[in-house]
Short mmCIF file of C-alpha atoms in Angstrom, two decimals:
data_model
loop_
_atom_site.label_atom_id
_atom_site.label_comp_id
_atom_site.label_asym_id
_atom_site.label_seq_id
_atom_site.Cartn_x
_atom_site.Cartn_y
_atom_site.Cartn_z
CA MET A 1022 0.07 0.06 0.03
CA HIS A 1023 2.69 2.36 1.20
CA ALA A 1024 4.82 1.67 -1.99
CA LEU A 1025 1.66 2.44 -4.31
CA ARG A 1026 1.01 5.55 -2.35
CA PHE A 1027 4.98 6.65 -2.89
CA CYS A 1028 4.91 6.21 -6.73
CA THR A 1029 3.85 9.65 -7.42
CA PRO A 1030 6.49 11.45 -5.32
CA VAL A 1031 8.86 9.08 -6.50
CA ILE A 1032 8.37 9.75 -10.15
CA PHE A 1033 7.97 13.33 -9.59
CA CYS A 1034 11.49 13.40 -7.76
CA GLY A 1035 13.01 11.06 -10.40
CA VAL A 1036 11.98 13.35 -13.13
CA LEU A 1037 13.16 16.58 -11.05
CA VAL A 1038 16.59 15.03 -10.56
CA LEU A 1039 16.89 14.07 -14.10
CA LEU A 1040 16.25 17.76 -15.23
CA LEU A 1041 18.78 18.65 -12.89
CA ALA A 1042 21.34 16.26 -14.14
CA GLY A 1043 20.82 17.50 -17.86
CA ALA A 1044 21.37 21.08 -16.87
CA VAL A 1045 24.52 20.13 -15.11
CA SER A 1046 25.83 17.51 -17.40
CA GLY A 1047 29.38 18.37 -18.33
CA ALA A 1048 30.24 20.13 -15.35
CA SER A 1049 32.22 18.56 -12.89
CA PRO A 1050 33.23 20.79 -9.96
CA LEU A 1051 33.46 17.97 -7.57
CA ALA A 1052 36.22 16.60 -9.94
CA ALA A 1053 38.19 19.76 -9.96
CA TRP A 1054 37.83 20.20 -6.46
CA PHE A 1055 39.06 16.82 -5.41
CA ALA A 1056 42.02 16.96 -7.94
CA ARG A 1057 43.27 20.26 -6.14
CA LEU A 1058 42.84 18.57 -2.73
CA ALA A 1059 44.53 15.60 -3.74
CA SER A 1060 47.49 17.34 -5.20
CA TRP A 1061 47.87 19.28 -1.81
CA LEU A 1062 47.53 15.95 0.20
CA ALA A 1063 50.45 14.55 -1.84
CA VAL A 1064 52.76 16.75 0.18
CA SER A 1065 50.86 16.70 3.43
CA PRO A 1066 52.66 14.95 6.47
CA LEU A 1067 49.05 13.87 7.37
CA GLY A 1068 48.07 13.09 3.93
CA ASP A 1069 46.59 9.70 4.56
CA TYR A 1070 44.77 10.93 7.64
CA LEU A 1071 43.05 13.72 5.88
CA ALA A 1072 42.38 11.98 2.64
CA THR A 1073 40.80 8.86 4.57
CA ALA A 1074 38.59 11.42 6.89
CA VAL A 1075 37.68 13.69 3.80
CA ALA A 1076 36.45 10.47 1.74
CA ILE A 1077 34.69 9.27 4.99
CA LEU A 1078 33.03 12.34 5.14
CA VAL A 1079 32.13 12.61 1.70
CA ASN A 1080 30.65 8.95 1.41
CA GLN A 1081 28.57 9.55 4.67
CA ALA A 1082 27.25 12.96 4.17
CA PHE A 1083 25.92 11.88 0.72
CA TRP A 1084 24.44 8.70 2.13
CA ALA A 1085 22.70 10.44 4.83
CA VAL A 1086 20.74 12.19 2.27
CA GLY A 1087 19.94 8.81 0.20
CA VAL A 1088 22.83 9.60 -2.34
CA HIS A 1089 25.25 6.46 -2.93
CA GLY A 1090 28.37 8.24 -1.78
CA GLY A 1091 30.83 5.41 -2.96
CA HIS A 1092 29.37 5.90 -6.63
CA LEU A 1093 29.97 9.58 -6.09
CA LEU A 1094 33.47 8.83 -4.81
CA ASP A 1095 34.38 6.49 -7.88
CA LEU A 1096 33.17 9.18 -9.96
CA TYR A 1097 34.69 12.22 -8.90
CA ALA A 1098 37.55 11.27 -6.43
CA GLY A 1099 39.73 8.86 -8.78
CA ASP A 1100 42.74 11.13 -7.57
CA PHE A 1101 42.05 11.09 -4.01
CA PHE A 1102 42.73 7.28 -3.50
CA VAL A 1103 45.84 5.49 -3.90
CA ALA A 1104 45.65 3.61 -7.16
CA ALA A 1105 43.78 -0.03 -7.29
CA GLY A 1106 46.05 -3.04 -6.33
CA ALA A 1107 48.61 -0.90 -4.92
CA SER A 1108 49.51 -0.49 -1.23
CA PRO A 1109 49.12 2.27 1.21
CA ASP A 1110 51.22 4.98 0.38
CA GLY A 1111 50.85 7.24 3.56
CA GLN A 1112 49.70 10.25 1.44
CA LEU A 1113 46.29 9.34 -0.18
CA ALA A 1114 43.42 7.28 1.16
CA TRP A 1115 43.32 3.20 0.75
CA ARG A 1116 39.89 2.16 -0.61
CA PRO A 1117 40.41 -1.25 0.78
CA LEU A 1118 41.12 0.04 4.22
CA ILE A 1119 37.77 2.03 4.19
CA ASP A 1120 35.95 -0.97 2.64
CA SER A 1121 36.88 -3.34 5.01
CA PHE A 1122 37.88 -1.63 8.29
CA VAL A 1123 35.38 1.47 8.10
CA LEU A 1124 32.11 0.38 6.41
CA LEU A 1125 31.81 -2.84 8.58
CA GLY A 1126 28.20 -3.88 7.62
CA GLY A 1127 28.05 -1.26 4.94
CA SER A 1128 28.15 2.43 4.98
CA GLY A 1129 27.72 3.97 8.48
CA ALA A 1130 29.34 0.84 10.06
CA THR A 1131 25.81 -0.34 10.23
CA LEU A 1132 26.73 -4.02 11.44
CA GLY A 1133 27.08 -2.15 14.83
CA LEU A 1134 23.98 -0.67 14.71
CA VAL A 1135 22.17 -3.76 13.91
CA ILE A 1136 23.77 -5.05 16.95
CA ALA A 1137 22.94 -2.20 19.05
CA ILE A 1138 19.40 -2.43 18.15
CA ARG A 1139 19.29 -5.94 19.14
CA LEU A 1140 20.43 -5.16 22.32
CA ALA A 1141 18.42 -1.91 23.08
CA ALA A 1142 15.38 -2.41 21.22
CA GLY A 1143 14.47 -6.35 21.93
CA ASP A 1144 11.88 -7.43 19.31
CA GLY A 1145 10.46 -4.21 18.81
CA ALA A 1146 9.52 -2.79 15.17
CA GLN A 1147 13.22 -1.46 14.84
CA TRP A 1148 14.59 -4.81 15.42
CA ARG A 1149 12.19 -6.43 12.69
CA ILE A 1150 13.75 -4.19 9.89
CA ALA A 1151 17.34 -4.79 11.37
CA ARG A 1152 16.87 -8.32 11.23
CA LEU A 1153 15.81 -8.17 7.71
CA GLY A 1154 19.20 -6.62 6.88
CA LEU A 1155 21.42 -8.33 9.27
CA LEU A 1156 22.59 -11.14 6.69
CA PRO A 1157 23.13 -8.62 3.76
CA SER A 1158 25.00 -6.46 6.19
CA LEU A 1159 27.74 -9.18 6.86
CA PHE A 1160 28.33 -8.73 3.26
CA ASN A 1161 28.65 -4.75 3.70
CA ILE A 1162 25.20 -4.30 1.69
CA ASN A 1163 22.60 -2.41 4.01
CA GLU A 1164 20.39 -0.56 2.15
CA VAL A 1165 17.43 -2.51 3.99
CA ILE A 1166 18.63 -0.54 7.19
CA LEU A 1167 19.69 2.72 5.47
CA PHE A 1168 16.15 3.08 3.85
CA GLY A 1169 13.94 0.82 6.11
CA LEU A 1170 14.43 2.02 9.70
CA PRO A 1171 15.30 4.90 8.36
CA VAL A 1172 18.95 5.86 8.74
CA VAL A 1173 18.59 8.26 5.35
CA LEU A 1174 17.21 11.67 6.59
CA SER A 1175 17.11 10.59 10.21
CA PRO A 1176 18.01 13.14 12.71
CA VAL A 1177 18.48 10.52 15.51
CA TYR A 1178 21.05 8.60 13.33
CA LEU A 1179 22.86 11.38 11.46
CA LEU A 1180 25.50 12.29 14.05
CA PRO A 1181 26.62 8.47 14.67
CA PHE A 1182 26.27 7.60 10.88
CA ILE A 1183 28.86 10.26 10.20
CA ALA A 1184 30.79 10.00 13.44
CA VAL A 1185 31.33 6.11 13.96
CA PRO A 1186 33.11 5.51 10.65
CA LEU A 1187 35.41 8.62 11.04
CA LEU A 1188 36.31 7.27 14.12
CA LEU A 1189 36.89 3.78 13.00
CA GLY A 1190 38.93 4.97 9.77
CA LEU A 1191 41.23 7.44 12.14
CA LEU A 1192 41.75 4.11 14.67
CA THR A 1193 42.72 2.09 12.08
CA LEU A 1194 45.38 4.32 10.61
CA LEU A 1195 46.54 4.83 14.25
CA ALA A 1196 46.56 1.04 14.69
CA VAL A 1197 48.63 0.51 11.30
CA ASP A 1198 50.89 3.00 12.20
CA GLY A 1199 51.78 1.76 15.48
CA GLY A 1200 52.56 -1.65 14.12
CA LEU A 1201 49.68 -3.20 15.67
CA PHE A 1202 49.10 -5.01 12.16
CA ALA A 1203 50.21 -4.46 8.67
CA LEU A 1204 48.05 -3.87 5.37
CA HIS A 1205 48.95 -5.70 2.28
CA ALA A 1206 48.09 -4.91 -1.40
CA VAL A 1207 45.45 -7.96 -1.70
CA SER A 1208 42.55 -7.42 -4.25
CA ILE A 1209 39.40 -8.67 -2.53
CA PRO A 1210 35.48 -7.84 -3.17
CA TRP A 1211 34.03 -4.99 -1.33
CA THR A 1212 31.46 -7.40 -0.46
CA THR A 1213 34.06 -9.82 1.61
CA PRO A 1214 32.48 -10.45 5.18
CA PRO A 1215 34.12 -8.93 8.15
CA LEU A 1216 36.80 -11.16 9.89
CA VAL A 1217 37.71 -12.78 6.32
CA SER A 1218 38.47 -9.58 4.97
CA GLY A 1219 40.44 -8.25 7.89
CA TRP A 1220 42.62 -11.72 7.69
CA LEU A 1221 43.15 -11.08 3.86
CA LEU A 1222 44.19 -7.94 4.24
CA SER A 1223 46.75 -8.25 7.22
CA ASP A 1224 47.58 -11.88 6.55
CA SER A 1225 47.15 -12.23 10.09
CA TRP A 1226 44.59 -12.64 12.98
CA ARG A 1227 45.31 -9.54 14.30
CA GLY A 1228 43.46 -7.76 11.41
CA ALA A 1229 40.43 -9.82 12.10
CA LEU A 1230 40.79 -9.30 15.94
CA TRP A 1231 40.59 -5.59 15.00
CA GLN A 1232 37.62 -5.67 13.01
CA VAL A 1233 35.72 -7.64 15.87
CA PHE A 1234 37.20 -4.46 18.27
CA GLU A 1235 35.80 -2.33 15.67
CA ILE A 1236 32.35 -3.67 15.53
CA ALA A 1237 32.06 -3.75 19.16
CA LEU A 1238 33.05 0.27 19.42
CA ALA A 1239 30.57 0.57 16.71
CA THR A 1240 27.85 -1.01 18.93
CA LEU A 1241 28.72 1.01 21.79
CA CYS A 1242 28.44 4.41 19.93
CA TYR A 1243 25.11 3.50 18.59
CA LEU A 1244 23.44 2.44 21.74
CA PRO A 1245 22.64 5.55 23.18
CA PHE A 1246 21.04 6.66 19.69
CA VAL A 1247 19.22 3.61 19.40
CA ARG A 1248 17.81 4.27 22.93
CA ARG A 1249 16.73 7.64 21.80
CA ALA A 1250 15.11 6.52 18.58
CA GLU A 1251 13.41 3.73 20.18
CA ALA A 1252 11.93 6.28 23.11
CA LEU A 1253 10.86 8.37 20.30
CA ARG A 1254 9.17 5.76 18.58
CA ALA A 1255 7.65 4.58 21.67
CA ALA A 1256 6.23 7.93 22.53
CA ARG A 1257 4.73 8.45 18.88
CA HIS A 1258 3.58 4.71 19.07
CA THR A 1259 1.83 5.79 22.24
CA ARG A 1260 0.22 8.82 21.26
CA LEU A 1261 -1.08 6.70 17.97
CA LEU A 1262 -2.56 4.11 20.33
CA GLY A 1263 -4.26 6.80 22.18
CA LYS A 1264 -5.78 8.25 18.94
CA VAL A 1265 -6.92 4.88 17.73
CA ILE A 1266 -8.61 3.87 21.03
CA GLU A 1267 -10.31 7.04 20.97
CA ALA A 1268 -11.50 6.60 17.29
CA VAL A 1269 -12.70 3.02 17.83
CA ARG A 1270 -14.26 4.05 21.35
CA ASN A 1271 -16.21 6.99 19.68
CA GLU A 1272 -17.08 5.32 16.30
CA ALA A 1273 -20.64 6.36 15.03
CA PRO A 1274 -22.81 2.98 15.11
CA VAL A 1275 -22.73 3.15 11.15
CA ARG A 1276 -19.07 3.84 11.12
CA VAL A 1277 -15.96 3.58 8.66
CA MET A 1278 -13.74 0.95 10.74
CA VAL A 1279 -10.51 2.50 11.72
CA ILE A 1280 -8.88 -0.85 10.59
CA ARG A 1281 -9.78 -0.10 6.86
CA ARG A 1282 -8.21 3.50 7.19
CA SER A 1283 -5.03 3.86 5.11
CA ASP A 1284 -3.37 6.46 7.22
CA GLU A 1285 -1.19 5.81 10.38
CA LEU A 1286 -4.31 5.26 12.57
CA GLY A 1287 -5.36 2.68 10.14
CA ILE A 1288 -2.09 0.97 10.68
CA MET A 1289 -1.81 1.18 14.51
CA GLY A 1290 -5.63 -0.04 14.39
CA ARG A 1291 -4.22 -3.33 12.40
CA ILE A 1292 -1.57 -3.78 14.74
CA LEU A 1293 -3.58 -3.62 17.52
CA LEU A 1294 -6.23 -6.01 16.14
CA ALA A 1295 -3.35 -8.42 15.43
CA ALA A 1296 -2.56 -8.11 19.24
CA LEU A 1297 -6.12 -8.90 20.16
CA ARG A 1298 -6.36 -11.86 18.24
CA GLU A 1299 -3.14 -13.32 19.33
CA ASP A 1300 -4.25 -12.69 22.91
CA ILE A 1301 -7.75 -14.23 22.24
CA ARG A 1302 -6.04 -17.42 20.66
CA HIS A 1303 -3.93 -17.64 23.81
CA GLY A 1304 -6.46 -17.05 26.27
CA ALA A 1305 -4.84 -13.92 27.57
CA LEU A 1306 -7.73 -11.42 28.27
CA ALA A 1307 -9.51 -11.77 31.85
CA LEU A 1308 -13.14 -11.43 32.59
CA HIS A 1309 -14.12 -9.17 35.69
CA TYR A 1310 -17.60 -9.45 37.32
CA GLN A 1311 -19.73 -6.17 38.44
CA PRO A 1312 -22.36 -7.18 41.03
CA LYS A 1313 -26.17 -6.18 40.71
CA HIS A 1314 -28.30 -5.43 43.55
CA ASP A 1315 -32.22 -5.07 43.85
CA ARG A 1316 -33.96 -1.99 45.45
CA ASP A 1317 -33.69 -3.86 49.02
CA GLY A 1318 -29.73 -4.03 48.45
CA ARG A 1319 -29.58 -7.69 47.89
CA LEU A 1320 -27.17 -9.02 45.84
CA VAL A 1321 -28.66 -10.91 42.73
CA GLY A 1322 -26.22 -11.65 40.25
CA VAL A 1323 -23.17 -10.23 38.35
CA GLU A 1324 -22.26 -9.20 34.83
CA ALA A 1325 -19.15 -10.56 33.05
CA LEU A 1326 -17.22 -7.89 31.50
CA VAL A 1327 -13.95 -8.36 29.46
CA ARG A 1328 -10.74 -6.90 30.42
CA TRP A 1329 -7.78 -6.76 28.04
CA HIS A 1330 -4.27 -5.91 29.38
CA SER A 1331 -2.03 -6.38 26.39
CA GLY A 1332 1.44 -7.53 27.06
CA LYS A 1333 2.56 -4.97 24.14
CA PHE A 1334 0.10 -1.92 24.85
CA GLY A 1335 -0.78 -2.35 28.38
CA PRO A 1336 -4.57 -1.76 29.24
CA VAL A 1337 -7.18 -1.38 26.58
CA PRO A 1338 -10.69 -0.39 27.13
CA ALA A 1339 -13.07 -3.03 26.96
CA GLN A 1340 -15.29 -1.17 24.46
CA VAL A 1341 -12.36 -0.86 22.20
CA ALA A 1342 -11.40 -4.42 22.22
CA VAL A 1343 -15.15 -5.49 21.66
CA ASN A 1344 -15.23 -3.01 18.57
CA LEU A 1345 -11.86 -4.23 16.98
CA ALA A 1346 -13.17 -7.94 17.21
CA GLU A 1347 -16.17 -6.87 15.58
CA ASP A 1348 -14.51 -4.87 12.76
CA GLY A 1349 -11.60 -7.68 12.64
CA GLY A 1350 -13.90 -10.38 12.27
CA CYS A 1351 -12.91 -12.40 15.53
CA ILE A 1352 -15.93 -11.44 17.78
CA ARG A 1353 -17.22 -15.14 17.53
CA GLU A 1354 -13.72 -16.48 19.09
CA LEU A 1355 -13.86 -13.88 21.83
CA GLY A 1356 -17.70 -14.49 22.60
CA TYR A 1357 -17.16 -18.30 22.83
CA TRP A 1358 -13.90 -17.52 25.23
CA VAL A 1359 -16.25 -15.17 27.45
CA ILE A 1360 -19.15 -17.67 27.66
CA GLU A 1361 -16.62 -20.82 28.50
CA THR A 1362 -14.94 -18.60 31.34
CA ALA A 1363 -17.97 -17.36 32.89
CA CYS A 1364 -19.53 -20.82 32.77
CA ALA A 1365 -16.52 -22.14 34.61
CA ALA A 1366 -16.47 -19.14 37.07
CA LYS A 1367 -20.20 -19.68 37.88
CA ALA A 1368 -19.67 -23.33 38.27
CA ARG A 1369 -16.82 -22.78 40.86
CA TRP A 1370 -19.21 -20.22 42.66
CA ASN A 1371 -22.18 -22.86 42.73
CA ALA A 1372 -19.55 -25.10 44.24
CA LEU A 1373 -19.00 -22.58 47.13
CA GLY A 1374 -22.76 -22.29 47.59
CA PHE A 1375 -23.54 -19.33 45.50
CA ALA A 1376 -25.72 -21.11 43.10
CA ARG A 1377 -28.63 -18.58 43.20
CA LEU A 1378 -26.72 -15.70 41.57
CA GLY A 1379 -26.68 -15.64 38.04
CA VAL A 1380 -24.18 -14.24 35.71
CA ALA A 1381 -24.90 -11.91 32.59
CA VAL A 1382 -22.91 -12.63 29.38
CA ASN A 1383 -22.79 -9.61 26.85
CA VAL A 1384 -23.36 -11.27 23.06
CA SER A 1385 -22.64 -9.12 20.08
CA PRO A 1386 -25.56 -9.13 17.36
CA SER A 1387 -23.24 -10.61 14.74
CA GLN A 1388 -22.78 -13.70 17.17
CA LEU A 1389 -26.40 -14.28 17.09
CA ALA A 1390 -26.22 -14.87 13.05
CA ASP A 1391 -24.10 -17.49 14.15
CA PRO A 1392 -26.04 -20.82 13.43
CA GLY A 1393 -23.81 -22.89 15.82
CA PHE A 1394 -24.15 -20.10 18.82
CA ALA A 1395 -27.18 -21.97 20.65
CA ARG A 1396 -25.68 -25.02 20.37
CA GLN A 1397 -22.11 -24.03 21.73
CA LEU A 1398 -23.54 -22.36 24.60
CA ALA A 1399 -25.75 -25.44 25.48
CA ALA A 1400 -22.66 -27.35 25.29
CA ALA A 1401 -20.70 -25.13 27.63
CA LEU A 1402 -23.68 -25.34 30.07
CA ARG A 1403 -23.31 -29.01 30.03
CA ARG A 1404 -19.62 -29.28 30.39
CA HIS A 1405 -19.76 -27.34 33.76
CA GLY A 1406 -23.08 -28.95 35.05
CA LEU A 1407 -25.05 -25.48 34.78
CA ALA A 1408 -28.86 -25.21 34.39
CA SER A 1409 -30.01 -22.79 31.55
CA HIS A 1410 -31.16 -20.03 33.48
CA GLU A 1411 -27.78 -19.64 35.42
CA ILE A 1412 -26.41 -17.61 32.25
CA GLU A 1413 -28.20 -14.52 31.10
CA ILE A 1414 -27.35 -13.47 27.53
CA GLU A 1415 -27.09 -9.85 27.25
CA ILE A 1416 -27.83 -8.77 23.62
CA THR A 1417 -25.79 -5.43 22.78
CA GLU A 1418 -28.24 -3.30 21.19
CA SER A 1419 -25.76 -0.47 20.20
CA GLN A 1420 -24.94 -2.76 17.22
CA ALA A 1421 -27.81 -3.67 14.60
CA ILE A 1422 -29.57 -7.10 15.17
CA PRO A 1423 -29.50 -8.58 11.88
CA ASP A 1424 -32.84 -9.16 10.51
CA GLU A 1425 -32.12 -12.62 9.40
CA LEU A 1426 -33.47 -16.38 9.47
CA ALA A 1427 -30.08 -17.33 11.33
CA THR A 1428 -30.53 -14.74 13.90
CA ASN A 1429 -34.34 -15.36 14.68
CA ALA A 1430 -33.35 -19.24 14.84
CA THR A 1431 -30.68 -18.89 17.25
CA LEU A 1432 -32.99 -16.51 19.39
CA GLN A 1433 -35.88 -19.17 19.10
CA ALA A 1434 -33.23 -22.06 20.17
CA LEU A 1435 -32.20 -20.06 23.21
CA SER A 1436 -35.92 -19.49 24.25
CA GLU A 1437 -36.61 -22.89 23.70
CA LYS A 1438 -33.50 -23.98 25.88
CA GLY A 1439 -34.63 -21.53 28.85
CA MET A 1440 -32.28 -19.06 28.42
CA ARG A 1441 -32.77 -15.60 29.65
CA LEU A 1442 -32.27 -12.89 27.50
CA SER A 1443 -31.54 -9.32 28.43
CA MET A 1444 -31.65 -6.32 25.93
CA ASP A 1445 -28.56 -4.07 27.09
CA ASP A 1446 -28.25 -0.52 26.23
CA PHE A 1447 -32.05 -0.06 25.59
CA GLY A 1448 -33.21 3.13 24.63
CA MET A 1449 -29.86 4.31 22.62
CA GLY A 1450 -29.70 1.66 19.79
CA TYR A 1451 -31.59 0.98 16.52
CA SER A 1452 -34.75 -0.32 17.23
CA SER A 1453 -35.55 -1.00 20.88
CA LEU A 1454 -39.25 -1.29 20.76
CA LEU A 1455 -39.13 -3.56 17.50
CA HIS A 1456 -36.55 -5.93 19.35
CA LEU A 1457 -39.04 -6.19 22.53
CA ARG A 1458 -41.81 -7.27 20.27
CA ARG A 1459 -39.78 -9.54 18.11
CA PHE A 1460 -37.84 -11.43 20.76
CA GLY A 1461 -38.94 -13.08 24.16
CA ILE A 1462 -36.95 -10.40 26.32
CA HIS A 1463 -36.81 -10.83 29.94
CA THR A 1464 -34.69 -8.11 31.40
CA ILE A 1465 -33.97 -4.19 29.99
CA LYS A 1466 -30.89 -2.79 30.73
CA ILE A 1467 -31.13 0.99 30.31
CA ASP A 1468 -28.41 2.68 28.89
CA GLY A 1469 -25.77 4.51 30.98
CA SER A 1470 -26.20 7.69 29.14
CA LEU A 1471 -29.60 8.03 30.43
CA THR A 1472 -29.02 7.01 34.21
CA ARG A 1473 -25.59 9.06 34.77
CA ASP A 1474 -27.37 12.29 33.90
CA LEU A 1475 -30.69 11.59 35.34
CA GLN A 1476 -30.85 14.07 38.28
CA GLY A 1477 -29.59 17.03 35.63
CA ASN A 1478 -31.29 16.23 32.80
CA PRO A 1479 -35.44 15.96 32.99
CA ALA A 1480 -35.71 14.55 29.43
CA ASN A 1481 -33.53 11.79 30.70
CA ALA A 1482 -35.89 10.99 33.54
CA ASP A 1483 -38.86 11.16 31.47
CA ILE A 1484 -37.10 8.73 28.95
CA ILE A 1485 -36.27 6.11 32.06
CA ARG A 1486 -39.87 6.33 33.06
CA ALA A 1487 -41.52 5.49 29.77
CA ILE A 1488 -39.01 2.64 29.61
CA CYS A 1489 -40.05 1.31 33.16
CA ALA A 1490 -43.72 1.86 32.15
CA LEU A 1491 -43.17 -0.21 29.09
CA GLY A 1492 -41.17 -2.85 31.10
CA LYS A 1493 -43.95 -3.17 33.73
CA ALA A 1494 -46.47 -3.54 30.79
CA ARG A 1495 -44.60 -6.54 29.28
CA GLN A 1496 -43.37 -7.95 32.92
CA VAL A 1497 -39.80 -7.55 31.97
CA GLU A 1498 -37.47 -6.51 34.70
CA ILE A 1499 -35.38 -3.14 34.48
CA VAL A 1500 -31.87 -2.93 35.44
CA ALA A 1501 -30.40 0.40 35.69
CA GLU A 1502 -26.44 0.62 35.17
CA PHE A 1503 -23.85 3.44 35.96
CA VAL A 1504 -25.48 3.73 39.73
CA GLU A 1505 -22.98 5.86 41.57
CA THR A 1506 -24.95 7.50 44.03
CA ARG A 1507 -27.47 6.78 46.88
CA GLY A 1508 -29.71 9.68 45.68
CA GLN A 1509 -29.42 8.26 41.91
CA MET A 1510 -30.44 4.74 42.92
CA GLU A 1511 -33.34 6.22 44.94
CA ALA A 1512 -34.75 8.29 41.92
CA LEU A 1513 -34.19 5.18 39.74
CA ALA A 1514 -36.22 3.04 41.88
CA ALA A 1515 -39.08 5.69 42.39
CA MET A 1516 -39.29 5.70 38.53
CA GLY A 1517 -39.64 1.94 38.27
CA CYS A 1518 -36.13 0.24 38.04
CA ASP A 1519 -35.74 -3.29 39.87
CA VAL A 1520 -31.99 -3.70 39.77
CA PHE A 1521 -29.00 -1.37 40.19
CA GLN A 1522 -25.55 -2.00 39.10
CA GLY A 1523 -22.53 0.66 39.30
CA TYR A 1524 -19.76 1.88 41.66
CA LEU A 1525 -22.62 2.72 44.32
CA PHE A 1526 -22.04 -1.17 45.15
CA SER A 1527 -18.85 -2.23 43.69
CA PRO A 1528 -16.57 -1.63 40.54
CA PRO A 1529 -16.16 -4.86 38.56
CA LEU A 1530 -14.13 -7.45 40.51
CA ALA A 1531 -11.69 -10.22 39.51
CA GLU A 1532 -13.06 -13.91 40.41
CA SER A 1533 -10.73 -14.02 43.28
CA GLU A 1534 -12.48 -11.11 44.60
CA CYS A 1535 -16.04 -11.82 43.88
CA VAL A 1536 -16.07 -14.76 46.34
CA ALA A 1537 -15.11 -12.65 49.45
CA TYR A 1538 -17.90 -10.04 48.18
CA PHE A 1539 -20.73 -12.86 47.81
CA GLY A 1540 -19.88 -13.89 51.38
CA ARG A 1541 -19.89 -10.50 52.72
CA TYR A 1542 -23.48 -9.75 51.14
CA LEU A 1543 -25.11 -13.21 51.43
CA ALA A 1544 -23.97 -14.03 55.04
CA ALA A 1545 -26.32 -11.54 56.60
CA PRO A 1546 -29.84 -10.41 56.25
CA ALA A 1547 -30.17 -7.60 53.51
CA ASP A 1548 -31.36 -4.90 56.42
CA ASP A 1549 -27.99 -5.27 57.77
CA LYS A 1550 -26.25 -3.79 54.78
CA LYS A 1551 -25.83 -0.25 54.75
CA ILE A 1552 -25.55 1.36 51.17
CA THR A 1553 -23.36 4.39 50.99
CA ASP A 1554 -22.04 6.24 48.19
CA GLY A 1555 -19.19 4.80 46.68
CA PRO A 1556 -17.98 1.13 46.53
#
């Protein structure tokens, strides 16, 4: 996708460069400048040091903006190097030294960069690119690294990209002048791997060992810059993740899916979806359970709520996880995992004496279109020894319920098996009244956006009264969620609500915390329980 998007700007740049090349054809100021510099270096006492330093700087400076510095040196700096096949002369730069003792891994000594990325960035995005370039880098081919990370046009890697090769080149000259090893006029390809090239050029293990030292030194020099690049990448990653979560959370009922976008948010959305699929496959999500109490304060059941704490991204809101699962086509896998996990927890609670407490499980409307849903649910109940009335199916009405034969057949099968059906987010979806007519609904759960602003918005209160009146007429239980204060609960009870769920009683609890909560509320008569604002 990105390659196609880049076609137009690449074609434009190519044509522009072609026109500029034609305009300056025949003019070679670089060749003339290098020739004059070579003449001066021929009589300079530090000629080889200066020539090597200038050659490295030219090579790296052009590569830093994406121009092949080696080709430029070959075209315009022929007088700058000792003749091919000749030994070092102490005045001009020696090309084999630069190829084999400076450009370790390719331009910029990028073999050290690859190792530094492995050490500092772990298995992150930088390493995925660096890993692709590792094998070519062993043969001093590093375009994957230069343009993939990228190093080209990177403000983070500009300084080490120029400074590290310069340091390696000058240190190698010092090592040769100091007698650590000698260099011989041996003709080898520039793609000869490190250690092999060092051995051949020095005819000694000392040359190979010097290359090992240089790779280690390059790695140390690159490490802080890799950490800086990783920190910047992580910060940008976090910003994008926040935007994706906000976009997915706030998507309209009929929405353009974030995962189908072609911009950065779309890319991050697809990365997040891949992580969700992986965690669903390995059962890495969790269920928490929020208690539900009647108007007398008695505990009557819990609602199972998905919690996703991604190993890569940290905690992700449940609504985002569900929306992504629906958009990405893995909602059925997630739904079956939720049902299996909730049934297992309910069976454990039954064994501890809490059999009368029901468990509500949210089901996406798209799951209802699955012909095997009722069968899978019945199988889960049998596996865990549960009766059909012990699990309540909450149909999330914020998604359109398909008016299809498969959906109707599923709902009919659930009713025949004695399952309790609840309409979640009632009053804010597509066709609440139609659903109430079509399906045998046992419970209506009033949408939280109505109950939150109950006392400050008279229209909300009127809507809730109408829903409660409808529910009473249809002999349907009314549940109010997001109940946070005693006054809010009393107002909702006066309007006709039967069951209350929210932080007035408790936040969602892990299964291990539920047992203590159940014991506290079921161990004494309801009259002894004092309800105060807050959990």
